[in-house]
Short mmCIF file of C-alpha atoms in Angstrom, two decimals:
data_model
loop_
_atom_site.label_atom_id
_atom_site.label_comp_id
_atom_site.label_asym_id
_atom_site.label_seq_id
_atom_site.Cartn_x
_atom_site.Cartn_y
_atom_site.Cartn_z
CA UNK A 20 63.53 -11.83 91.32
CA UNK A 21 64.89 -12.33 94.85
CA UNK A 22 64.86 -9.48 97.32
CA UNK A 23 65.98 -8.98 100.91
CA UNK A 24 63.29 -7.53 103.18
CA UNK A 25 64.08 -7.00 106.86
CA UNK A 26 66.99 -9.41 106.55
CA UNK A 27 64.97 -12.20 104.90
CA UNK A 28 65.37 -13.26 101.28
CA UNK A 29 62.03 -13.19 99.46
CA UNK A 30 60.58 -14.37 96.17
CA UNK A 31 58.47 -11.93 94.15
CA UNK A 32 58.85 -8.14 93.86
CA UNK A 33 56.27 -5.93 95.53
CA UNK A 34 54.39 -3.98 92.87
CA UNK A 35 52.70 -0.63 93.39
CA UNK A 36 49.64 -1.70 91.37
CA UNK A 37 48.25 -5.11 92.31
CA UNK A 38 47.06 -7.05 89.28
CA UNK A 39 46.86 -10.42 91.05
CA UNK A 40 44.46 -11.65 93.73
CA UNK A 41 45.68 -12.04 97.33
CA UNK A 42 46.49 -15.50 98.62
CA UNK A 43 43.85 -16.20 101.26
CA UNK A 44 44.58 -19.28 103.35
CA UNK A 45 42.83 -19.79 106.66
CA UNK A 46 43.44 -23.44 107.54
CA UNK A 47 46.14 -26.11 107.42
CA UNK A 48 43.96 -28.11 105.04
CA UNK A 49 43.84 -25.21 102.57
CA UNK A 50 47.63 -24.83 102.76
CA UNK A 51 48.21 -28.55 102.19
CA UNK A 52 45.78 -28.55 99.27
CA UNK A 53 47.70 -25.68 97.61
CA UNK A 54 51.18 -27.15 98.10
CA UNK A 55 50.15 -30.65 96.98
CA UNK A 56 48.57 -29.24 93.83
CA UNK A 57 51.62 -27.17 92.86
CA UNK A 58 54.07 -29.97 93.69
CA UNK A 59 52.05 -32.24 91.39
CA UNK A 60 52.37 -29.63 88.64
CA UNK A 61 56.16 -29.55 89.10
CA UNK A 62 56.32 -33.34 88.94
CA UNK A 63 54.35 -33.21 85.69
CA UNK A 64 56.80 -30.60 84.37
CA UNK A 65 59.73 -32.83 85.41
CA UNK A 66 61.26 -30.17 87.67
CA UNK A 67 64.08 -31.65 89.76
CA UNK A 68 63.38 -32.11 93.46
CA UNK A 69 66.27 -29.80 94.40
CA UNK A 70 64.66 -26.95 92.44
CA UNK A 71 61.08 -27.42 93.64
CA UNK A 72 61.18 -25.27 96.82
CA UNK A 73 62.24 -22.25 94.74
CA UNK A 74 59.85 -23.09 91.88
CA UNK A 75 56.87 -23.46 94.22
CA UNK A 76 57.56 -19.97 95.52
CA UNK A 77 57.82 -18.63 91.98
CA UNK A 78 54.53 -20.23 90.95
CA UNK A 79 52.71 -18.87 93.99
CA UNK A 80 54.03 -15.32 93.53
CA UNK A 81 53.20 -15.47 89.81
CA UNK A 82 49.54 -16.22 90.63
CA UNK A 83 48.98 -14.27 93.84
CA UNK A 84 49.90 -10.88 95.29
CA UNK A 85 52.32 -12.16 97.93
CA UNK A 86 56.00 -12.27 98.82
CA UNK A 87 57.51 -15.48 100.18
CA UNK A 88 60.72 -15.84 102.15
CA UNK A 89 63.41 -18.17 100.81
CA UNK A 90 65.15 -18.24 104.21
CA UNK A 91 62.42 -17.77 106.84
CA UNK A 92 63.06 -18.11 110.60
CA UNK A 93 64.12 -21.59 111.72
CA UNK A 94 61.13 -22.41 113.95
CA UNK A 95 57.72 -24.02 113.82
CA UNK A 96 54.93 -21.94 112.28
CA UNK A 97 52.47 -20.20 114.54
CA UNK A 98 49.15 -22.09 114.76
CA UNK A 99 46.31 -20.59 112.74
CA UNK A 100 48.52 -17.77 111.39
CA UNK A 101 49.02 -17.70 107.59
CA UNK A 102 50.81 -14.45 106.79
CA UNK A 103 53.81 -14.31 104.43
CA UNK A 104 56.41 -15.37 106.99
CA UNK A 105 54.31 -18.20 108.46
CA UNK A 106 53.44 -19.53 105.01
CA UNK A 107 57.13 -19.49 104.08
CA UNK A 108 58.00 -21.49 107.19
CA UNK A 109 55.28 -24.01 106.34
CA UNK A 110 56.55 -24.34 102.75
CA UNK A 111 60.12 -25.06 103.86
CA UNK A 112 59.02 -27.58 106.48
CA UNK A 113 56.67 -29.33 104.04
CA UNK A 114 59.49 -29.92 101.56
CA UNK A 115 61.89 -31.07 104.28
CA UNK A 116 59.30 -33.53 105.57
CA UNK A 117 58.30 -34.74 102.10
CA UNK A 118 61.70 -35.10 100.44
CA UNK A 119 64.30 -34.98 103.24
CA UNK A 120 67.87 -35.52 102.08
CA UNK A 121 66.78 -35.62 98.44
CA UNK A 122 66.56 -31.82 98.63
CA UNK A 123 70.30 -31.61 99.23
CA UNK A 124 71.91 -29.17 96.83
CA UNK A 125 75.41 -27.68 97.20
CA UNK A 126 75.46 -24.12 98.50
CA UNK A 127 78.49 -23.39 96.32
CA UNK A 128 78.79 -23.75 92.55
CA UNK A 129 82.55 -24.03 92.95
CA UNK A 130 85.54 -23.18 95.13
CA UNK A 131 88.63 -21.05 94.55
CA UNK A 132 91.91 -21.33 96.47
CA UNK A 133 93.08 -17.88 97.50
CA UNK A 134 96.30 -16.94 99.36
CA UNK A 135 96.00 -15.36 102.78
CA UNK A 136 98.72 -14.86 105.40
CA UNK A 137 101.11 -17.39 103.93
CA UNK A 138 98.49 -20.10 103.50
CA UNK A 139 95.62 -20.92 101.15
CA UNK A 140 91.93 -20.72 101.98
CA UNK A 141 88.93 -22.07 100.06
CA UNK A 142 86.55 -19.34 98.90
CA UNK A 143 83.09 -20.61 98.02
CA UNK A 144 81.34 -19.17 94.97
CA UNK A 145 77.68 -19.20 96.06
CA UNK A 146 74.64 -20.45 94.22
CA UNK A 147 72.80 -17.31 93.11
CA UNK A 148 69.19 -16.81 92.08
CA UNK A 149 68.36 -13.35 90.74
CA UNK A 150 70.66 -10.39 91.40
CA UNK A 151 73.27 -10.43 94.15
CA UNK A 152 75.92 -7.84 95.03
CA UNK A 153 79.14 -9.26 96.47
CA UNK A 154 81.07 -7.02 98.85
CA UNK A 155 84.23 -7.50 100.92
CA UNK A 156 83.81 -5.82 104.30
CA UNK A 157 86.07 -7.06 107.13
CA UNK A 158 84.19 -5.28 109.92
CA UNK A 159 80.81 -6.80 109.02
CA UNK A 160 82.01 -10.42 108.83
CA UNK A 161 79.38 -12.79 110.23
CA UNK A 162 76.71 -10.13 110.55
CA UNK A 163 73.24 -10.23 108.99
CA UNK A 164 72.84 -7.81 106.12
CA UNK A 165 69.37 -6.23 106.07
CA UNK A 166 69.04 -4.38 102.78
CA UNK A 167 65.94 -3.55 100.78
CA UNK A 168 65.71 -4.23 97.04
CA UNK A 169 69.04 -6.00 96.42
CA UNK A 170 70.67 -9.01 98.06
CA UNK A 171 74.22 -8.40 99.30
CA UNK A 172 76.74 -11.02 100.37
CA UNK A 173 80.03 -10.49 102.21
CA UNK A 174 82.84 -12.41 100.48
CA UNK A 175 84.52 -13.02 103.83
CA UNK A 176 81.47 -15.02 104.93
CA UNK A 177 82.15 -17.37 102.01
CA UNK A 178 85.70 -18.28 103.07
CA UNK A 179 85.96 -21.64 104.80
CA UNK A 180 87.46 -21.60 108.31
CA UNK A 181 87.51 -17.80 108.47
CA UNK A 182 87.48 -16.45 112.01
CA UNK A 183 86.29 -13.12 113.38
CA UNK A 184 89.85 -12.23 114.48
CA UNK A 185 91.25 -12.98 111.02
CA UNK A 186 88.42 -11.21 109.20
CA UNK A 187 88.76 -8.01 111.22
CA UNK A 188 92.50 -7.90 110.51
CA UNK A 189 92.17 -8.17 106.71
CA UNK A 190 94.18 -5.42 104.99
CA UNK A 191 93.19 -3.32 101.97
CA UNK A 192 95.58 -5.29 99.74
CA UNK A 193 94.04 -8.57 100.89
CA UNK A 194 90.53 -7.21 100.25
CA UNK A 195 91.55 -6.54 96.63
CA UNK A 196 92.97 -10.04 96.18
CA UNK A 197 89.92 -11.71 97.73
CA UNK A 198 87.57 -9.64 95.58
CA UNK A 199 89.46 -10.53 92.43
CA UNK A 200 89.49 -14.23 93.32
CA UNK A 201 85.75 -14.17 94.00
CA UNK A 202 84.97 -12.42 90.70
CA UNK A 203 87.16 -14.86 88.76
CA UNK A 204 85.56 -17.86 90.43
CA UNK A 205 82.00 -16.63 89.96
CA UNK A 206 82.61 -15.94 86.27
CA UNK A 207 84.21 -19.32 85.71
CA UNK A 208 81.81 -21.53 87.61
CA UNK A 209 78.66 -19.70 86.50
CA UNK A 210 79.56 -20.37 82.86
CA UNK A 211 80.77 -23.93 83.52
CA UNK A 212 77.51 -24.85 85.22
CA UNK A 213 75.55 -23.48 82.27
CA UNK A 214 77.31 -25.89 79.90
CA UNK A 215 77.70 -28.75 82.39
CA UNK A 216 75.52 -30.99 80.21
CA UNK A 217 78.34 -31.07 77.63
CA UNK A 218 80.47 -34.25 77.89
CA UNK A 219 83.65 -33.77 79.98
CA UNK A 220 82.58 -30.43 81.50
CA UNK A 221 81.07 -31.91 84.66
CA UNK A 222 84.19 -34.04 85.13
CA UNK A 223 86.29 -30.88 84.84
CA UNK A 224 84.29 -29.35 87.71
CA UNK A 225 85.39 -32.26 89.88
CA UNK A 226 89.02 -31.63 88.94
CA UNK A 227 88.71 -27.97 89.92
CA UNK A 228 87.44 -28.98 93.34
CA UNK A 229 90.32 -31.45 93.73
CA UNK A 230 92.84 -28.72 92.86
CA UNK A 231 91.47 -26.57 95.69
CA UNK A 232 91.24 -29.46 98.16
CA UNK A 233 94.92 -30.36 97.75
CA UNK A 234 95.91 -26.73 98.43
CA UNK A 235 93.75 -26.01 101.48
CA UNK A 236 93.23 -29.27 103.37
CA UNK A 237 95.44 -30.33 106.29
CA UNK A 238 97.35 -32.83 104.15
CA UNK A 239 98.35 -30.48 101.36
CA UNK A 240 99.81 -31.87 98.15
CA UNK A 241 100.88 -29.25 95.62
CA UNK A 242 101.72 -31.87 92.99
CA UNK A 243 98.23 -33.41 93.06
CA UNK A 244 96.70 -29.91 92.99
CA UNK A 245 98.62 -28.96 89.86
CA UNK A 246 97.73 -32.26 88.21
CA UNK A 247 94.06 -31.64 88.92
CA UNK A 248 94.34 -28.18 87.33
CA UNK A 249 95.91 -29.74 84.25
CA UNK A 250 93.12 -32.32 84.12
CA UNK A 251 90.42 -29.63 84.32
CA UNK A 252 92.04 -27.62 81.53
CA UNK A 253 92.57 -30.73 79.42
CA UNK A 254 88.93 -31.81 79.71
CA UNK A 255 87.56 -28.36 78.84
CA UNK A 256 89.80 -28.06 75.80
CA UNK A 257 88.69 -31.52 74.67
CA UNK A 258 85.05 -30.58 75.32
CA UNK A 259 85.45 -27.51 73.09
CA UNK A 260 87.10 -29.53 70.33
CA UNK A 261 84.37 -32.15 70.52
CA UNK A 262 81.64 -29.48 70.47
CA UNK A 263 83.12 -28.18 67.22
CA UNK A 264 82.59 -31.62 65.69
CA UNK A 265 86.24 -32.68 65.76
CA UNK A 266 88.05 -35.53 67.48
CA UNK A 267 90.79 -34.72 69.97
CA UNK A 268 94.13 -36.40 70.51
CA UNK A 269 94.40 -38.87 73.37
CA UNK A 270 97.00 -36.78 75.16
CA UNK A 271 97.56 -34.90 78.40
CA UNK A 272 99.56 -32.24 76.54
CA UNK A 273 97.89 -28.85 77.01
CA UNK A 274 100.18 -27.40 74.33
CA UNK A 275 98.90 -29.84 71.68
CA UNK A 276 95.27 -29.42 72.68
CA UNK A 277 95.52 -25.63 72.72
CA UNK A 278 97.02 -25.63 69.24
CA UNK A 279 94.14 -27.75 67.93
CA UNK A 280 91.56 -25.62 69.76
CA UNK A 281 93.00 -22.37 68.42
CA UNK A 282 92.61 -23.70 64.90
CA UNK A 283 88.92 -24.20 65.72
CA UNK A 284 88.43 -20.64 67.01
CA UNK A 285 89.55 -20.65 70.64
CA UNK A 286 91.28 -17.36 71.59
CA UNK A 287 95.03 -17.72 72.07
CA UNK A 288 95.94 -17.94 75.79
CA UNK A 289 98.19 -15.28 77.27
CA UNK A 290 101.93 -15.87 77.11
CA UNK A 291 103.08 -18.32 79.77
CA UNK A 292 99.62 -19.70 80.53
CA UNK A 293 100.13 -23.07 78.87
CA UNK A 294 103.51 -23.51 80.55
CA UNK A 295 101.99 -22.67 83.96
CA UNK A 296 99.46 -25.51 83.72
CA UNK A 297 101.50 -28.07 81.79
CA UNK A 298 103.11 -30.78 83.92
CA UNK A 299 104.19 -34.38 83.74
CA UNK A 300 102.41 -37.28 85.42
CA UNK A 301 105.33 -37.53 87.84
CA UNK A 302 103.90 -34.63 89.88
CA UNK A 303 101.36 -37.12 91.26
CA UNK A 304 104.09 -39.20 92.88
CA UNK A 305 106.47 -36.50 94.06
CA UNK A 306 108.91 -37.32 91.26
CA UNK A 307 108.61 -33.75 89.97
CA UNK A 308 108.71 -31.14 92.78
CA UNK A 309 105.92 -28.55 92.81
CA UNK A 310 105.65 -25.62 95.21
CA UNK A 311 102.34 -24.40 96.64
CA UNK A 312 102.71 -21.15 94.70
CA UNK A 313 103.26 -23.04 91.43
CA UNK A 314 100.14 -25.09 92.13
CA UNK A 315 98.17 -21.94 92.97
CA UNK A 316 99.29 -20.30 89.71
CA UNK A 317 98.24 -23.40 87.77
CA UNK A 318 94.87 -23.27 89.56
CA UNK A 319 94.22 -19.63 88.67
CA UNK A 320 95.37 -20.06 85.07
CA UNK A 321 93.24 -23.16 84.63
CA UNK A 322 90.22 -21.20 85.87
CA UNK A 323 90.91 -18.45 83.32
CA UNK A 324 91.45 -20.88 80.44
CA UNK A 325 88.45 -22.93 81.54
CA UNK A 326 86.12 -19.95 81.46
CA UNK A 327 87.30 -19.02 77.95
CA UNK A 328 86.72 -22.57 76.71
CA UNK A 329 83.31 -22.77 78.42
CA UNK A 330 82.18 -19.47 76.92
CA UNK A 331 83.25 -20.64 73.46
CA UNK A 332 81.30 -23.86 73.99
CA UNK A 333 78.24 -21.91 75.12
CA UNK A 334 78.48 -19.49 72.20
CA UNK A 335 78.73 -22.35 69.72
CA UNK A 336 75.64 -23.97 71.28
CA UNK A 337 73.70 -20.70 71.26
CA UNK A 338 73.47 -20.49 75.06
CA UNK A 339 72.78 -17.26 76.93
CA UNK A 340 75.64 -17.16 79.42
CA UNK A 341 76.04 -15.33 82.70
CA UNK A 342 78.18 -12.20 82.69
CA UNK A 343 79.75 -11.23 86.02
CA UNK A 344 80.14 -7.49 86.39
CA UNK A 345 83.67 -6.12 86.81
CA UNK A 346 84.43 -5.53 90.50
CA UNK A 347 84.88 -1.98 91.74
CA UNK A 348 87.30 -0.78 94.41
CA UNK A 349 86.20 2.39 96.19
CA UNK A 350 83.86 3.02 93.26
CA UNK A 351 86.59 2.60 90.62
CA UNK A 352 86.64 -0.33 88.14
CA UNK A 353 89.10 -2.94 89.40
CA UNK A 354 91.22 -3.06 86.24
CA UNK A 355 91.62 0.71 86.30
CA UNK A 356 92.45 0.70 90.00
CA UNK A 357 95.04 -2.04 89.63
CA UNK A 358 96.60 -0.44 86.57
CA UNK A 359 97.25 2.71 88.62
CA UNK A 360 99.15 0.53 91.09
CA UNK A 361 101.18 -1.32 88.47
CA UNK A 362 99.20 -4.58 88.52
CA UNK A 363 97.97 -6.24 85.32
CA UNK A 364 94.40 -7.34 86.11
CA UNK A 365 94.33 -9.40 82.91
CA UNK A 366 96.76 -11.79 84.58
CA UNK A 367 95.20 -13.45 87.65
CA UNK A 368 98.63 -14.68 88.72
CA UNK A 369 99.72 -11.09 89.39
CA UNK A 370 97.31 -11.11 92.34
CA UNK A 371 98.79 -14.18 94.02
#
């Protein structure tokens, strides 16, 4: 489990009763001998390079009574000092020196386009190990978050191109919308990544990213964004149909694919969902006009439909899938809070 101690993320919970020996390292040679040995074990176990820094920490904390920091200070280690922080710095530097760019792994598992002040911003859904609490606090944007026992993350820190001035001016209504967008994105992308080995699913992830890019980049193109949302939905429906042992029609029609998928057990989408995503190929060339709001609605609907399809795929394959807790607003479940204010939380488009 990951924890945050004095502002640093650590691997390995501190137990009241020590059942493991301490890690006693006194020289650089002893450190190098340990890390080389464990890295060799990970190679033997065919652990991907991108996962090895985390897995090394897990192996060490499984064997020894020690906590290691996932994000230690960015500096050189102190000579002849081998406490928990200095060992963590050495571990990170060893992997950077050994594997370099091959360690590169995206910070985000996916991005969501969310409306803010008449424009659209990309909200990153972070890679999470262990238990993380997401909060939306305008006044603490950009600040470190020292908290013992549970990792917290400010949603505003995950929004690309967010400024301090903008963050501090976020209203209560905007906090609700950003929280809902973050929860929807985390639920969708967490499940998608857990079935990304299924044919067509990984390609759908690329379409989701394209849908966001065309809404938030300087050269916005609502038509290409909506087409990318259709493509993501199409691929996930086809992936579900294929997982059920059936062949799918060679079509871009979401209506036809949904009908076939429903017959195989996919829950029926909410009224208007299929129509919100469906579009002709002419949207790619400007032949069919598409507004930014229409593209944003298609994006949110495709995320919702994609998560449903991915969960059905995972269930059919017997996978244990991530469940994202329902957000709370001032301690009240989000759906209940929104219902009191006349908003249907079951429809993500109501929050656009």
